[in-house]
Coordinates of C-alpha atoms and ligand atoms in Angstrom, one line a residue:
X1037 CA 77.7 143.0 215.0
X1038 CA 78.5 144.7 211.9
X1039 CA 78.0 141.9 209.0
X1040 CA 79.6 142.7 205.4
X1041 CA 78.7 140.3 202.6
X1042 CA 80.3 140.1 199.3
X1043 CA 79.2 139.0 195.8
X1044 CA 82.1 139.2 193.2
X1045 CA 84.1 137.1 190.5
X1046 CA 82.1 137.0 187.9
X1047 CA 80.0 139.7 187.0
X1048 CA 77.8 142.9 189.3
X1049 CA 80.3 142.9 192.1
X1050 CA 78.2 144.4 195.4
X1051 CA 78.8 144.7 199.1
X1052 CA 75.8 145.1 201.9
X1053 CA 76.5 145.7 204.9
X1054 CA 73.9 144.2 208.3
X1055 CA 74.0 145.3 211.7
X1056 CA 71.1 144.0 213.6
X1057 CA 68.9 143.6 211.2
X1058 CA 69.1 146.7 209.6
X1059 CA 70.4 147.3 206.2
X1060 CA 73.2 150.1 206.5
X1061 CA 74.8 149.9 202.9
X1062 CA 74.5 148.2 199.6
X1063 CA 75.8 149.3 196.9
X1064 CA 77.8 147.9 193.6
X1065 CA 81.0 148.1 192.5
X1066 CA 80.7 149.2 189.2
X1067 CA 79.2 153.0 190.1
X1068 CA 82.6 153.0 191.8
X1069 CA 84.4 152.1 188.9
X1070 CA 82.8 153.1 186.7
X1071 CA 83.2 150.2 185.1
X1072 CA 79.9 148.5 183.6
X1073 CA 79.2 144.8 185.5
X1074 CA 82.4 145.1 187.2
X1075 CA 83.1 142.2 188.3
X1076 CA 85.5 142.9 191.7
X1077 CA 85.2 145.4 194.6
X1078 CA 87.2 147.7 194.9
X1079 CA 88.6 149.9 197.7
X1080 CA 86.6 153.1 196.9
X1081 CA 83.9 151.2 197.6
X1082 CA 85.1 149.5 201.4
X1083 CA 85.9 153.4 201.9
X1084 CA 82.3 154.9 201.3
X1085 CA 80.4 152.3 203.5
X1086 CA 83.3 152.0 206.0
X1087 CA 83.6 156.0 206.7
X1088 CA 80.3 155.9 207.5
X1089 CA 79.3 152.5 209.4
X1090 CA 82.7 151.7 210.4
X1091 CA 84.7 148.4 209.9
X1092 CA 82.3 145.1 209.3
X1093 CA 83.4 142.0 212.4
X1094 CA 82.4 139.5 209.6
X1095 CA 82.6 139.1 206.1
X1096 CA 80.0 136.5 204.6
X1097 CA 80.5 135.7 200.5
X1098 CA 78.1 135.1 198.2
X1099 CA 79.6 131.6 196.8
X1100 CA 81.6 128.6 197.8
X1101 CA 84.4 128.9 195.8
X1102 CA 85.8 125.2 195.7
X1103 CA 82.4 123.9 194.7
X1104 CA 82.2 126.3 191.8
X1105 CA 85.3 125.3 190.5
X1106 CA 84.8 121.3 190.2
X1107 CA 82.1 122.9 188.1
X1108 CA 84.8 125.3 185.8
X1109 CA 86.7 122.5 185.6
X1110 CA 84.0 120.4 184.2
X1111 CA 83.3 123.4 181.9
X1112 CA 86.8 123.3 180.9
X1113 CA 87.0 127.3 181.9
X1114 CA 90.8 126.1 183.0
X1115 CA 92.2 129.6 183.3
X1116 CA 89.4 130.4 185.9
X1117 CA 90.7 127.5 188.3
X1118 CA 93.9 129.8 189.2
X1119 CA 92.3 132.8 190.0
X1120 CA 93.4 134.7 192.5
X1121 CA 91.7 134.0 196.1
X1122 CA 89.1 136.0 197.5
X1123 CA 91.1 136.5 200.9
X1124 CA 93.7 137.5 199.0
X1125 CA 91.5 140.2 196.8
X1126 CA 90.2 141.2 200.1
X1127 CA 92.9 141.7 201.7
X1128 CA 94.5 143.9 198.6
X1129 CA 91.9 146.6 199.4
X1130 CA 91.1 146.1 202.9
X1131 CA 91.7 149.3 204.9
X1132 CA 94.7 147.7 207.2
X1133 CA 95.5 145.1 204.9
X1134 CA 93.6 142.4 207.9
X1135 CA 90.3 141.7 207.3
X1136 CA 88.2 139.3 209.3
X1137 CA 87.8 135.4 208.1
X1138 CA 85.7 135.1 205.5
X1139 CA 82.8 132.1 205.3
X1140 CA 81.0 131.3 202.3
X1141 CA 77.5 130.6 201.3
X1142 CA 75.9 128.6 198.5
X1143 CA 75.3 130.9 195.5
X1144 CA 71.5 129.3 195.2
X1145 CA 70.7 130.0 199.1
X1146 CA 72.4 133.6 199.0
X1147 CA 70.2 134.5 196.4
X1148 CA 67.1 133.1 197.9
X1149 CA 68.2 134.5 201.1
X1150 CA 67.9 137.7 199.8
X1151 CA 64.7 137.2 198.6
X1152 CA 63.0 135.7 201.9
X1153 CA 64.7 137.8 204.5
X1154 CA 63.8 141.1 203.3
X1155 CA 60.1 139.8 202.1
X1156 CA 57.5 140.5 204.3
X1157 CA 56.5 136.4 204.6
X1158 CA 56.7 134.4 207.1
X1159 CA 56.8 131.5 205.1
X1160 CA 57.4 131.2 201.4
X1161 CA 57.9 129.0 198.5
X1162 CA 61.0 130.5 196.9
X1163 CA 62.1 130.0 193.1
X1164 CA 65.7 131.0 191.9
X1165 CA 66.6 131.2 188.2
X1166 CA 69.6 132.4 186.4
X1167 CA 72.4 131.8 184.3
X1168 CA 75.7 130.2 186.5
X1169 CA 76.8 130.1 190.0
X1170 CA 78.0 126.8 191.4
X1171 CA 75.9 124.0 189.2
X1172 CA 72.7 124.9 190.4
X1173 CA 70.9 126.8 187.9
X1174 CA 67.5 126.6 188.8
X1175 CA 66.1 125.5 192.4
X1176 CA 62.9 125.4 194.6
X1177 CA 63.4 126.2 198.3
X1178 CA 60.9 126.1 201.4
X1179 CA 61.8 129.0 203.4
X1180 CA 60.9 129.8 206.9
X1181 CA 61.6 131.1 210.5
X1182 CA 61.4 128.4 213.0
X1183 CA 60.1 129.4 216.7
X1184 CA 63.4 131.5 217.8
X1185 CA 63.1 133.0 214.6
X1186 CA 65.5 131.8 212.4
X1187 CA 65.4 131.5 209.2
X1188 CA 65.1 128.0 207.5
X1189 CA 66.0 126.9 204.0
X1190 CA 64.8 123.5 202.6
X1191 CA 66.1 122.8 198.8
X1192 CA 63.6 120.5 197.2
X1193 CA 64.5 120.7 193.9
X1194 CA 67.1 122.0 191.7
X1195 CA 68.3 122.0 188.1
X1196 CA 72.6 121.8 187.5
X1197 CA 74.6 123.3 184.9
X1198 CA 74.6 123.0 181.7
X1199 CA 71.2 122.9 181.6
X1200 CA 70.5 127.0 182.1
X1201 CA 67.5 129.1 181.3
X1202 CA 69.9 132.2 181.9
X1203 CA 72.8 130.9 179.7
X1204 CA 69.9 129.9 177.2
X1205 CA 68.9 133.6 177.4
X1206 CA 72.5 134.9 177.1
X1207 CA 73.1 132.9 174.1
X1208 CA 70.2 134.4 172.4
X1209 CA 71.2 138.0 173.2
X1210 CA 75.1 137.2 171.6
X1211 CA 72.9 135.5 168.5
X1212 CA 71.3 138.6 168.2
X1213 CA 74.2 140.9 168.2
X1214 CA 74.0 141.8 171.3
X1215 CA 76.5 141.6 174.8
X1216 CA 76.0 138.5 177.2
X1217 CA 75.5 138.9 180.6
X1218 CA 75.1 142.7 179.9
X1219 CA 71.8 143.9 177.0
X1220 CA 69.9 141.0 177.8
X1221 CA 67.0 143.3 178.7
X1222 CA 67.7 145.1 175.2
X1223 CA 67.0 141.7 173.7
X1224 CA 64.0 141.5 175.9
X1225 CA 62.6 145.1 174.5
X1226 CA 63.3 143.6 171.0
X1227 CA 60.8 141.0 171.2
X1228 CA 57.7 143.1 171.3
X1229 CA 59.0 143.9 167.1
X1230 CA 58.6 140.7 165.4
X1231 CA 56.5 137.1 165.6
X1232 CA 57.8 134.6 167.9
X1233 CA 58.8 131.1 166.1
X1234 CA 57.2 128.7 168.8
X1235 CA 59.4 126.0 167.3
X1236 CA 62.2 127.4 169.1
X1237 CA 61.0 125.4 172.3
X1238 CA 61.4 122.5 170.7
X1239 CA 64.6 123.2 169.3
X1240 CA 66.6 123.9 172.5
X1241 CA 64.3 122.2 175.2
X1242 CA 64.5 118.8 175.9
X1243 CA 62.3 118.4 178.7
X1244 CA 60.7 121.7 179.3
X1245 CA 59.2 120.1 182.8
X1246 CA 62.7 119.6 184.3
X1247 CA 64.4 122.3 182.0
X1248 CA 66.3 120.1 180.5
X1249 CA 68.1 121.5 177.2
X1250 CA 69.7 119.7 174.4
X1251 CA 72.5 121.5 174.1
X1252 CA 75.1 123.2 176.5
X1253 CA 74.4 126.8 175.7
X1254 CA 77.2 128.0 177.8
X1255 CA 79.4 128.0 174.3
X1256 CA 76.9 130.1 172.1
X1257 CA 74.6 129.3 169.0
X1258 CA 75.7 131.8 166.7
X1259 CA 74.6 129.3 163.9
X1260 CA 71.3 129.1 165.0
X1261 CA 68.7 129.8 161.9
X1262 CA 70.6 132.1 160.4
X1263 CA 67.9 133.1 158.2
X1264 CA 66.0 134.5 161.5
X1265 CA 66.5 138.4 161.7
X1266 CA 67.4 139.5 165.7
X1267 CA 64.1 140.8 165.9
X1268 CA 62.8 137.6 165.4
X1269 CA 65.6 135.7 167.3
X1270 CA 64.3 138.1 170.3
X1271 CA 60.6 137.3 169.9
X1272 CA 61.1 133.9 170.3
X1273 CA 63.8 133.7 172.8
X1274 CA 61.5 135.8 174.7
X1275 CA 58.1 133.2 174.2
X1276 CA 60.7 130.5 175.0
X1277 CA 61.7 132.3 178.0
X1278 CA 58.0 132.5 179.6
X1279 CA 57.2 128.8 178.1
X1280 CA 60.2 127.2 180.2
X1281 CA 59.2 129.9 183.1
X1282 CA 55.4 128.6 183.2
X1283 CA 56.5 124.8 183.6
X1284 CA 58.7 125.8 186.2
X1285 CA 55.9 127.4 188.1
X1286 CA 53.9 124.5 187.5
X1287 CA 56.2 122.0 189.4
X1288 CA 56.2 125.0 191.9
X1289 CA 52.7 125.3 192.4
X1290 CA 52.2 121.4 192.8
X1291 CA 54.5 121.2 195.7
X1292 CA 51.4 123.8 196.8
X1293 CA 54.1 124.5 200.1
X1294 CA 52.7 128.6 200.6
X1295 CA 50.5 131.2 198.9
X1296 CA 53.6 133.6 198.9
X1297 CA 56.4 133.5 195.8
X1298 CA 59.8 134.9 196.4
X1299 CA 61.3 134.8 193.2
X1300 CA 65.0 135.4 192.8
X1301 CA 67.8 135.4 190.2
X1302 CA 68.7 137.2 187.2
X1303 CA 66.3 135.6 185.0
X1304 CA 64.1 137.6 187.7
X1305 CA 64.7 141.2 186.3
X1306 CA 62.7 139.6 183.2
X1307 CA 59.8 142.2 183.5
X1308 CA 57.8 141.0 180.5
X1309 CA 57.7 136.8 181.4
X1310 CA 57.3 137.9 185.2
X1311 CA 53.3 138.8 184.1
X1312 CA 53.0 135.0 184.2
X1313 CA 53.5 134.8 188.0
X1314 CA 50.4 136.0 189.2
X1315 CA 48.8 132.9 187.6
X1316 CA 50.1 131.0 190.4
X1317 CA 50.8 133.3 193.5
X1318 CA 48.7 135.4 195.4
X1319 CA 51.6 137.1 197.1
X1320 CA 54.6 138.0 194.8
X1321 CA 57.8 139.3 196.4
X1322 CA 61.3 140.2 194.0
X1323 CA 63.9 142.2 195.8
X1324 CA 64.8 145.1 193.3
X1325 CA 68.4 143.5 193.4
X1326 CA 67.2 139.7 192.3
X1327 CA 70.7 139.0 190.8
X1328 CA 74.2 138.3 191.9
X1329 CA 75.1 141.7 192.9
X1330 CA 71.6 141.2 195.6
X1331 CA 73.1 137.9 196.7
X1332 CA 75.7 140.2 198.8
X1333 CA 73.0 140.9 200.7
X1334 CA 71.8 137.2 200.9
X1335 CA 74.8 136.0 202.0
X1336 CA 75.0 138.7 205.0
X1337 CA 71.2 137.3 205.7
X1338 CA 72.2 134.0 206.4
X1339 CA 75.3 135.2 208.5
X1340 CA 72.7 136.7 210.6
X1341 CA 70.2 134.3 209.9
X1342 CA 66.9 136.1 211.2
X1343 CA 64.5 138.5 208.9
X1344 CA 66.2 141.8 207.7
X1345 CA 64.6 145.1 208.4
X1346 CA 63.1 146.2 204.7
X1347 CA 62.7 149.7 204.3
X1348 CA 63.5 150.1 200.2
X1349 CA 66.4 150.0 197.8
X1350 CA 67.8 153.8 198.4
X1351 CA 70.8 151.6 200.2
X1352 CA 74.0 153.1 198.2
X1353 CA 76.2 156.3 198.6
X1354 CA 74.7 159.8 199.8
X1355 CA 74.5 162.6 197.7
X1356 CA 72.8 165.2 201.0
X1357 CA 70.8 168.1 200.8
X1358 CA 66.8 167.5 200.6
X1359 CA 65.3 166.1 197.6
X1360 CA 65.1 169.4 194.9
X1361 CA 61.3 168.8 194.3
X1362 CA 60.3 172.7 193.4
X1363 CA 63.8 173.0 191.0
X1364 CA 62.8 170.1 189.5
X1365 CA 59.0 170.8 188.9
X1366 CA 60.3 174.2 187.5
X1367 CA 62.3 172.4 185.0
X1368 CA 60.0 170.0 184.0
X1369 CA 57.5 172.6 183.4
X1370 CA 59.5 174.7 181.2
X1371 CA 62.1 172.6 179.9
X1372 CA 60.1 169.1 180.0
X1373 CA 63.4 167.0 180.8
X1374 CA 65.9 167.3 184.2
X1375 CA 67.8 164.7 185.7
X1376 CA 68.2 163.9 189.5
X1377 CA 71.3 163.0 191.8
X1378 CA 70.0 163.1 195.3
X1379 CA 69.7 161.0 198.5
X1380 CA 71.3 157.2 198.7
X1381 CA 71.5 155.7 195.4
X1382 CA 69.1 152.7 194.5
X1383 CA 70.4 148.9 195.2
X1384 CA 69.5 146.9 191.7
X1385 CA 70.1 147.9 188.4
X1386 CA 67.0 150.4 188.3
X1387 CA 66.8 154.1 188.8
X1388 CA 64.1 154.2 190.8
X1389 CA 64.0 158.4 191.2
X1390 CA 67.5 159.0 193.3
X1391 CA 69.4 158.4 190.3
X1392 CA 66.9 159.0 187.5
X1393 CA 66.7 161.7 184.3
X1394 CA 63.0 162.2 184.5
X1395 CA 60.4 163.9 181.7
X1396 CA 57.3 165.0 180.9
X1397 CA 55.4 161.7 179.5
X1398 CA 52.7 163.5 177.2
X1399 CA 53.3 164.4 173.9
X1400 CA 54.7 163.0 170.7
X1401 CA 58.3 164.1 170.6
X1402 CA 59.5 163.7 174.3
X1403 CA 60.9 159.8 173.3
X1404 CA 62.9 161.0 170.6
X1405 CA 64.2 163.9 172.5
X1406 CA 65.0 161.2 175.7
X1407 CA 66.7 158.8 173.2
X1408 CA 69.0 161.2 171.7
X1409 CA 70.2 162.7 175.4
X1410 CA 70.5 159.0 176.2
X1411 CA 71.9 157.9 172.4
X1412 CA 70.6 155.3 172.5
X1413 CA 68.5 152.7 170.0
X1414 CA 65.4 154.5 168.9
X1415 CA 63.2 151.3 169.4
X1416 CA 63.3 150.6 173.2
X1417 CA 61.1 151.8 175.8
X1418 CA 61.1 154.1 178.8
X1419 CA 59.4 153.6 182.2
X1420 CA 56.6 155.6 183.6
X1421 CA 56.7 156.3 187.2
X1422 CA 53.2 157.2 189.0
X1423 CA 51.3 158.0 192.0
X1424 CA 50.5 154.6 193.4
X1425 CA 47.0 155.6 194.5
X1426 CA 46.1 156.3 190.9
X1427 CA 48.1 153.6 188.9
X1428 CA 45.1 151.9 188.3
X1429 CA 43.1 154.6 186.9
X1430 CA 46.1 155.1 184.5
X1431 CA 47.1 151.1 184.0
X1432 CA 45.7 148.2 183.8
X1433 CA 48.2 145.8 186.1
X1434 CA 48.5 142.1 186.4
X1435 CA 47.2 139.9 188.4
X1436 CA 49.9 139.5 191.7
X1437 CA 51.4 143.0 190.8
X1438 CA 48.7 145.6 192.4
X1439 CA 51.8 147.7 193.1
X1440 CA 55.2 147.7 191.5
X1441 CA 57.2 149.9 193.2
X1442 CA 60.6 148.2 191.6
X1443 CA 59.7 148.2 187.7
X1444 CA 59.3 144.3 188.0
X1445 CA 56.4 143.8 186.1
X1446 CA 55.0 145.0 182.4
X1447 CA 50.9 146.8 182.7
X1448 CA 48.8 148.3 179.7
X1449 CA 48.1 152.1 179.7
X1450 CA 44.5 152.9 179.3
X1451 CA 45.2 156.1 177.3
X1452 CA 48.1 155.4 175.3
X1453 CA 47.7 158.0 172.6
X1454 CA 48.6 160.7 175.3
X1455 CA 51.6 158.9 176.8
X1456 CA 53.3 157.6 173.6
X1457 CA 56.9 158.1 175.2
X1458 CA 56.3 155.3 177.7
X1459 CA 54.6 152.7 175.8
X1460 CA 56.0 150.2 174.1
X1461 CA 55.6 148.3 170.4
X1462 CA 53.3 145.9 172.1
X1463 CA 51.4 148.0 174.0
X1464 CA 53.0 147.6 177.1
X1465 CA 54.8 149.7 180.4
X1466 CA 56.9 148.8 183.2
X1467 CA 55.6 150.4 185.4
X1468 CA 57.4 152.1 189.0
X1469 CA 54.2 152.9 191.3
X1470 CA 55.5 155.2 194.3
X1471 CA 54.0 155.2 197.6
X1472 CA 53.2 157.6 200.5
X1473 CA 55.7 155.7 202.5
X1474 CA 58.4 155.3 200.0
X1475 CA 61.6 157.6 201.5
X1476 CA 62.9 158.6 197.8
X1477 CA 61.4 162.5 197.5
X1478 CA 60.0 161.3 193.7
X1479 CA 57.5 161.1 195.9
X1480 CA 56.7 164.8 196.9
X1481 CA 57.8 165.5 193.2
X1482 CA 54.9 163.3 191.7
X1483 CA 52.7 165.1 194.1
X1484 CA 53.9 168.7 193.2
X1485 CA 53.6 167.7 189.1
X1486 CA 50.1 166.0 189.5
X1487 CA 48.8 168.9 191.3
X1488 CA 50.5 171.2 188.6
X1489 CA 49.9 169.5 185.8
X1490 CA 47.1 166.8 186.2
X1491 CA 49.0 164.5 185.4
X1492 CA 50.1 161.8 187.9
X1493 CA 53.2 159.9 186.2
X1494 CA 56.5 161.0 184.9
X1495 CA 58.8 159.4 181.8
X1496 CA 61.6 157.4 184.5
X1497 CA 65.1 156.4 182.9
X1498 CA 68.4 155.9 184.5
X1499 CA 71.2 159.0 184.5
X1500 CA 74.0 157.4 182.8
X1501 CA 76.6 158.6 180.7
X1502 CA 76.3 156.3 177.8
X1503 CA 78.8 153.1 178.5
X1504 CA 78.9 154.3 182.2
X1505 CA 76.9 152.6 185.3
X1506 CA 74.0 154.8 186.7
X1507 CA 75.8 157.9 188.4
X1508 CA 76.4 157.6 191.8
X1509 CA 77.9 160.9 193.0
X1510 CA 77.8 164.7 192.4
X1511 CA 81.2 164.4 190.4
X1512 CA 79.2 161.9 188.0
X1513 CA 76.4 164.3 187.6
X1514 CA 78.2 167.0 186.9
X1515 CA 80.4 165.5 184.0
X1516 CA 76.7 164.1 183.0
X1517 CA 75.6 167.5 182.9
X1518 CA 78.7 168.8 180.7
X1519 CA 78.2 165.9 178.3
X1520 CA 74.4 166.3 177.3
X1521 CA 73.9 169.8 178.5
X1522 CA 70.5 168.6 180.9
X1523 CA 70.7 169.9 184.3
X1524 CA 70.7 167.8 187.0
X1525 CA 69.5 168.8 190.1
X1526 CA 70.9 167.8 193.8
Ligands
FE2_892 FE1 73.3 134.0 190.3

């Protein structure tokens, strides 16, 4: 039985599609649209995963829909109580216009659902943070598979809106000039500039314990210390951020329920604060879609309700042809820059080497020559990707994260002078390692520019067009291409 699920209505619309067990699509909506965070599906997106896996006998949704709007209507978001039906949005762009029934989810279980049934546990404690759903905004599950095998899900604890580290986070990006629910992870790169004001904690948090805040966030706090530069807004939103993350994983770790973390939500893609996990965890699993678009495939995971069949996040559309590893290397080696479109693109909001503009990471002027393909602000990062073998020869990585082969986690170079483009202000990479089994052929491609060059890693950074989504197909790439005059390679 062919299982679609759905996440859409807010923002990062996805669909995955289940048959089995196995994971036959995912993909979001936006690389259709080309519309960043877009927030609906869209036909073009049905088409690609239906031409190929044919028509899904179930849809399963992400949310349930009622329940979120007692809570709109408690937020006073009145307009949102009238929006138009998800049935009915289906059924808009549904091939012949008659879609099966839809049934819903809870947004908190989707999302840990997504977490525990493609994790390799058997048990797990699972944690979910982000910024709005329902009302839960924070919650502790016990997941596990009972003796047929199906999977179990027992809430223990849960924080409601308005009290939301995510909306606390999103506030702090629109303080600091920056777009909500989109550059959070700008603010995030921000922080390494500027000393964190510990007092910030204080000034928000009621009870850090039960993440309680003082304030609803969900309207702003532009008048907050307006004396603070963004920098500085960033530093500390950041150190407020980790403080609140640390007490949650200290109620977590009393309930002492499994040695293996699932940790979901948006607040999830927080690479920096997610060094604090390993504190706590032995076993650390983050599916490289933690947020709502992910939760499509969480909600298809409970439909089916056994484990999901894991084989990595190159679950979107097909650009065919074998991976161009010797036109690539030849680039590389003369030109030092090329971009990439080949095989399924990646599932989460990382290019992970499908969909990825890849350099040469020694030398002093490759970040400046990255930035200004990329336009983009001068002070934030890039992301080396390396041979997992030797990631630890190159890296020193935290405890919990021996590998990271979804750029979830931040490590120190041990030679930074001869990396420069990949480090960042405070020292710090996030670091994709790649292993023998991964199917992306970055793999071969590390191989053939190690044995090459010596070197094991590459500069990693998503092909976009600037104000695009990652591309998805040739078309993309070849307007990419045209644009910044970098070949890319399928
Ligand atoms: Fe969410």
């Amino acid at each position: 039985m062919n299982i679609l699920g759905i996440s859409a209505g807010f923002h990062d619309a996805g669909i995955s599609l289940i048959c089995d067990g196995e994971i036959l699509f995912a993909a979001h909506a936006e690389r259709y649209s080309k519309r960043k965070h877009d927030s609906e599906i869209n036909a073009e997106i049905l088409n690609d995963c239906f031409v190929q896996f044919g028509i899904p006998d179930r849809i399963a949704y992400y949310e349930r829909p009622w329940l979120k709007k007692t809570r709109q209507l408690y937020a006073g978001q009145y307009k949102d109580l009238f929006d138009t039906s998800i049935e009915d949005k289906i059924r808009k762009i549904w091939p012949n216009k008659n879609p099966p029934d839809v049934e819903y989810h809870g947004h908190h279980q989707s999302h840990a659902a997504a977490g525990f049934q493609t994790s390799p546990y058997s048990d797990a404690t699972v944690l979910v943070v982000d910024a709005i759903g329902e009302w839960d905004t924070a919650s502790i599950w016990h997941a596990y598979y009972d003796d047929l095998g199906q999977a179990k899900y027992q809430k223990l604890w849960s924080q409601k809106y308005p009290h939301s580290l995510g909306l606390f986070y999103s506030a702090m990006t629109k303080r600091a000039g920056l777009k909500p629910l989109d550059e959070e992870y700008i603010l995030m790169g921000m922080a390494a500039y500027a000393k964190y004001d510990a007092n910030m904690y204080g000034d928000f948090l009621d009870s850090g314990r039960d993440l309680r805040f003082k304030q609803n966030l969900h309207v702003g706090c532009d008048e907050y210390h307006p004396g603070m530069t963004d920098f500085e807004i960033a530093a500390s939103a950041q150190y407020t951020l980790e403080q609140c993350l640390h007490d949650l994983l200290e109620r977590v770790s009393r309930l002492s329920l499994s040695d293996n973390l699932v940790y979901m939500g948006g607040v999830a893609l927080n690479c920096k604060a997610n060094e604090r996990l390993g504190a706590y965890f032995q076993n650390i699993w983050i599916m490289p879609n933690p947020g709502d678009c992910g939760s499509s495939l969480g909600a298809a995971a409970l439909s089916y309700g056994r484990r999901l069949n894991w084989n990595g996040p190159y679950l979107g559309t097909d650009i065919l042809g074998p991976y161009p590893v010797k036109d690539l290397l030849s680039e590389l080696l003369t030109k030092k820059i090329v971009g990439v479109a080949s095989g399924r693109a990646e599932f989460g909001p990382r290019a992970l080497g499908n969909r990825s503009l890849l350099a040469d990471p020694r030398g002093p002027d490759i970040k400046d020559r990255v930035n200004e393909i990329k336009r983009r602000q001068q002070f934030r990062p890039f992301a080396p990707v390396i041979l997992e073998e030797l990631a630890d020869e190159y890296f020193s990585m935290p405890i919990g994260f021996q590998t990271s082969p979804y750029m979830q986690c931040i490590a120190y170079c041990r030679d930074p002078k001869n990396y420069p483009a990949i480090i960042h202000a405070d020292g710090t990479s996030r670091v994709q390692t790649v292993s023998k089994n991964c199917s992306s052929g970055i793999r071969q491609l590390l191989e053939a520019w190690y044995e090459w060059t010596g070197c094991p890693m590459l500069l990693n950074t998503s092909l976009n067009i600037r104000g695009e989504p990652m591309v998805n197909d040739r078309a993309d790439a070849d307007r990419f291409e045209q644009l910044y005059g970098v070949k890319v390679l399928s």
